[in-house]
PDB file of C-alpha atoms in Angstrom:
ATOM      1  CA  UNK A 141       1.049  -4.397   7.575  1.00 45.00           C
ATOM      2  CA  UNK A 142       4.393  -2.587   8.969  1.00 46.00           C
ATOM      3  CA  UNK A 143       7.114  -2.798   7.493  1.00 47.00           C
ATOM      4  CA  UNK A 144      10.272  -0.762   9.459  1.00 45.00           C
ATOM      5  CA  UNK A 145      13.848  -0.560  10.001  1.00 44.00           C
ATOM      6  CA  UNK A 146      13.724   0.804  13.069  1.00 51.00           C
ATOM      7  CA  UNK A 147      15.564  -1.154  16.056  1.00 56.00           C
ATOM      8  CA  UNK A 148      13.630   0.466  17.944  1.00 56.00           C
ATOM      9  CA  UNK A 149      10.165  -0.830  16.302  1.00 48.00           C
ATOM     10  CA  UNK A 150      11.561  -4.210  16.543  1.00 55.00           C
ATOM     11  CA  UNK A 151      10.891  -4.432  20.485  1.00 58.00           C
ATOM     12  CA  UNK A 152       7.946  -2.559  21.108  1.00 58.00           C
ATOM     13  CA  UNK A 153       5.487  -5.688  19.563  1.00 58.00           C
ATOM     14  CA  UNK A 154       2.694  -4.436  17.668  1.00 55.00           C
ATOM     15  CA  UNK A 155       2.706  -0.592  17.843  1.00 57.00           C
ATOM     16  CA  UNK A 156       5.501   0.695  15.232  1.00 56.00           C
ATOM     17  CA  UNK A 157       6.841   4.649  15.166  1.00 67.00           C
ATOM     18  CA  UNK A 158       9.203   4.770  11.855  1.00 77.00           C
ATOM     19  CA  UNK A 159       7.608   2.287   9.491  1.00 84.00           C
ATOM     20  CA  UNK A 160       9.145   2.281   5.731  1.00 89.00           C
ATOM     21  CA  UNK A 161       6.359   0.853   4.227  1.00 92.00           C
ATOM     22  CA  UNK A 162       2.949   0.682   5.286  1.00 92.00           C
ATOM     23  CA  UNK A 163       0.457  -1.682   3.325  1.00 92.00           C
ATOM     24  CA  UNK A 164      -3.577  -1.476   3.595  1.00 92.00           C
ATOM     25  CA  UNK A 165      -5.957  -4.389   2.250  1.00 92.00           C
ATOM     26  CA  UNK A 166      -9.045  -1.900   1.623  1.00 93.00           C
ATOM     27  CA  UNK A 167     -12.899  -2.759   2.166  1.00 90.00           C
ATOM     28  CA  UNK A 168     -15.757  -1.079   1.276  1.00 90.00           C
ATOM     29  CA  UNK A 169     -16.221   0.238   4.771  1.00 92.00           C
ATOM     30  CA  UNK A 170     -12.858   1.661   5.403  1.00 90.00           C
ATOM     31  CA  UNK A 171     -11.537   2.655   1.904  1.00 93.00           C
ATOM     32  CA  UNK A 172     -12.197   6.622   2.165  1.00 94.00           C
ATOM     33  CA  UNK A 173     -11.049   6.598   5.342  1.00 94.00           C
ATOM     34  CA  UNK A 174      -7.818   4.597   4.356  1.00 93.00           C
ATOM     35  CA  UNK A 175      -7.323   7.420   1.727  1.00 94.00           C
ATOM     36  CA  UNK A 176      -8.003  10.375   3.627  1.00 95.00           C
ATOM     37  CA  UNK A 177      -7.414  10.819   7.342  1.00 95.00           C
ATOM     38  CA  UNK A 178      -5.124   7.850   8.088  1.00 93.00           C
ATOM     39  CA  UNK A 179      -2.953   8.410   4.796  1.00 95.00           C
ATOM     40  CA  UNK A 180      -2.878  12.193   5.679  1.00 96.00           C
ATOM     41  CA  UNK A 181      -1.801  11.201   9.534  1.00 92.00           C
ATOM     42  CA  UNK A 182       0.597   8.604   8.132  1.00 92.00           C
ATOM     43  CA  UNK A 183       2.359  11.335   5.582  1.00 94.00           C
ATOM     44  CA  UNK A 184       3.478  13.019   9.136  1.00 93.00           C
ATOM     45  CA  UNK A 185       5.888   9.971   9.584  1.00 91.00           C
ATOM     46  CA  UNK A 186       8.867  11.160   8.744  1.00 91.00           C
ATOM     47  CA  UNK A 187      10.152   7.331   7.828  1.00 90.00           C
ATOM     48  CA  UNK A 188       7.174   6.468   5.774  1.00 93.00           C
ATOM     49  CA  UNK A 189       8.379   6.178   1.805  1.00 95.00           C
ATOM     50  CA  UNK A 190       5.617   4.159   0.563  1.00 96.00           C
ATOM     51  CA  UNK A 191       1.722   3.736   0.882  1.00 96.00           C
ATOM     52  CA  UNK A 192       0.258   0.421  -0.586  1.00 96.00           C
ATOM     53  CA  UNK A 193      -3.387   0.083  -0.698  1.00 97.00           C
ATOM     54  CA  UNK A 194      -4.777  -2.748  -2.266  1.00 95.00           C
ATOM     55  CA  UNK A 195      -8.824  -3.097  -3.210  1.00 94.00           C
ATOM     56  CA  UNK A 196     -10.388  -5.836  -2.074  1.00 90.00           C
ATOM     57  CA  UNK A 197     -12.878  -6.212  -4.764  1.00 91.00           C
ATOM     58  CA  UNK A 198     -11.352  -6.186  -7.934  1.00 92.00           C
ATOM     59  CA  UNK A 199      -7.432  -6.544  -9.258  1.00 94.00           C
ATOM     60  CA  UNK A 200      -6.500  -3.027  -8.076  1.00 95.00           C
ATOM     61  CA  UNK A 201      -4.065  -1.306  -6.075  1.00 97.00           C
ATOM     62  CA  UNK A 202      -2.724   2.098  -5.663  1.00 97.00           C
ATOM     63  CA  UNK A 203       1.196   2.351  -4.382  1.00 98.00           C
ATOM     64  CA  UNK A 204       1.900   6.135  -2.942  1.00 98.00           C
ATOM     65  CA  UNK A 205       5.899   6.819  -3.118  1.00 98.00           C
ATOM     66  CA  UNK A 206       7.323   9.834  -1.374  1.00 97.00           C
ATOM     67  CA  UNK A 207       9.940  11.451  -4.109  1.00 96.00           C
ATOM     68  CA  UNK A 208      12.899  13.063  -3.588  1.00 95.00           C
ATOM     69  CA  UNK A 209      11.096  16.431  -2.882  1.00 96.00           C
ATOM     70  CA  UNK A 210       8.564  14.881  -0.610  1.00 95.00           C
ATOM     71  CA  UNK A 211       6.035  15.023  -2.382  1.00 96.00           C
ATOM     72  CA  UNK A 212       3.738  11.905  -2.788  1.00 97.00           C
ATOM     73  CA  UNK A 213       3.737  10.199  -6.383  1.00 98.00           C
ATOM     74  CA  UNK A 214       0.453   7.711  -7.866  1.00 98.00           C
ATOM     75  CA  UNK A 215       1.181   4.672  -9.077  1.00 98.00           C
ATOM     76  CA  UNK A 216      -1.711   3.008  -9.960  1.00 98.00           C
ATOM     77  CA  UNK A 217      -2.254  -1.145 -10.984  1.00 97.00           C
ATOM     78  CA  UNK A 218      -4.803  -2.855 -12.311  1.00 95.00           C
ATOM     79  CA  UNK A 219      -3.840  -5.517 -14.649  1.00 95.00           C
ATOM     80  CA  UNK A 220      -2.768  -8.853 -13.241  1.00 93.00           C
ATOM     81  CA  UNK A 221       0.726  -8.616 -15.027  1.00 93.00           C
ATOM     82  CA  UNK A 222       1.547  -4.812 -14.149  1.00 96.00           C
ATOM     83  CA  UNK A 223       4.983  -5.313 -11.573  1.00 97.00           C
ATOM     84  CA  UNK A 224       4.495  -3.279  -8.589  1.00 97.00           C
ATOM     85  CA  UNK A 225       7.962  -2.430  -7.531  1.00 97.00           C
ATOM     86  CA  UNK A 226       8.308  -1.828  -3.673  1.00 96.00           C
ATOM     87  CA  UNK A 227      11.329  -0.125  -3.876  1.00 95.00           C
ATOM     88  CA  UNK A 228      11.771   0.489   0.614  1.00 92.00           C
ATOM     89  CA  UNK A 229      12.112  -3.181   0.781  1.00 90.00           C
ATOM     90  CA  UNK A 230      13.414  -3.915  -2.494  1.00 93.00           C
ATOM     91  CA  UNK A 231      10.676  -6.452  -3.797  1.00 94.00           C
ATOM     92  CA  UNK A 232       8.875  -6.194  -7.328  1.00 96.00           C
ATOM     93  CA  UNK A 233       6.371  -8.617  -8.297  1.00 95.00           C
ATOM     94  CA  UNK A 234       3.593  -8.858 -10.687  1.00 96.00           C
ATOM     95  CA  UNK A 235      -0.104  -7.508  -9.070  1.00 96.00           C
ATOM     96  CA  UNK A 236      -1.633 -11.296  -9.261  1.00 94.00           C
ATOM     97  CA  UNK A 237       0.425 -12.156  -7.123  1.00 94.00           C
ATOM     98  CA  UNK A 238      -0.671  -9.840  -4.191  1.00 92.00           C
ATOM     99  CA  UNK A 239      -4.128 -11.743  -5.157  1.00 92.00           C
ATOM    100  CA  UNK A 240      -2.338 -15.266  -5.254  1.00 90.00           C
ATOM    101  CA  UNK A 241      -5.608 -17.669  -3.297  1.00 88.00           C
ATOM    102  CA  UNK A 242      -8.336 -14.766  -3.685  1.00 87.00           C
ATOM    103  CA  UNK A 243     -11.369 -15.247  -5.230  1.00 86.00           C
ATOM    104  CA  UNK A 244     -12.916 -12.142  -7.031  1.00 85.00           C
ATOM    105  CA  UNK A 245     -16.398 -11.984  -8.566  1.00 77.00           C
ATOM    106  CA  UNK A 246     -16.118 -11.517 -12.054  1.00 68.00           C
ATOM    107  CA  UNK A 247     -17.815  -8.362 -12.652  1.00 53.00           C
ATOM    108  CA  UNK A 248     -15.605  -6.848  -9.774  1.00 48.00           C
ATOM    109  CA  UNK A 249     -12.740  -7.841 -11.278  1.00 46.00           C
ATOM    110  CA  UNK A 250     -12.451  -5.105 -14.066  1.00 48.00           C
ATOM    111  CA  UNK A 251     -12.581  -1.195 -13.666  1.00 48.00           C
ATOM    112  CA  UNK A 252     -15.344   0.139 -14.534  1.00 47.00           C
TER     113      UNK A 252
END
């Protein structure tokens, strides 16, 4: 998911150049990938302020932020009540919730 500002982005359909926030649903398949060569092309953007990717098998997710500096801050979740703040849209919410109707295997649930 795309989230941008852009009026640009807002008529050209699917394809988005100055996104604000980008968020990734991770799978086993595309995780490394997800952090490595497309978060490393998707630093380039110039608009970009925030990187979510959440796991998709266990209560995890890993929120990049871009500081003041430009220099790209961790903030890790992974317990259901831990608020993950998107601050380029202005929404904070507890982590459960981006796992509201998804069923995780028990043993996957945890860190290891």
């Amino acid at each position: 998911m795309f989230v941008t500002w852009a009026a640009a982005d807002r008529e050209q359909g699917q394809y988005k150049s100055a996104p604000s926030l980008v968020v990734e649903v991770l799978s086993p398949f595309t995780s490394a990938y997800d952090r490595g060569a497309k978060f490393a092309a998707y630093r380039k953007l110039p608009s970009l302020s925030e990187y979510l990717l959440i796991d998709s098998e266990r209560l995890s997710a890993d929120l990049f932020r871009r500081d003041e500096t430009g220099r790209w801050v961790l903030y890790p979740f992974d317990t259901a009540a831990q608020q993950v703040e998107l601050a380029s849209v202005g929404l904070q919410l507890p982590l459960q919730v981006l796992y509201e109707d998804v069923r995780l295997e028990k043993s996957a649930s945890a860190h290891p």
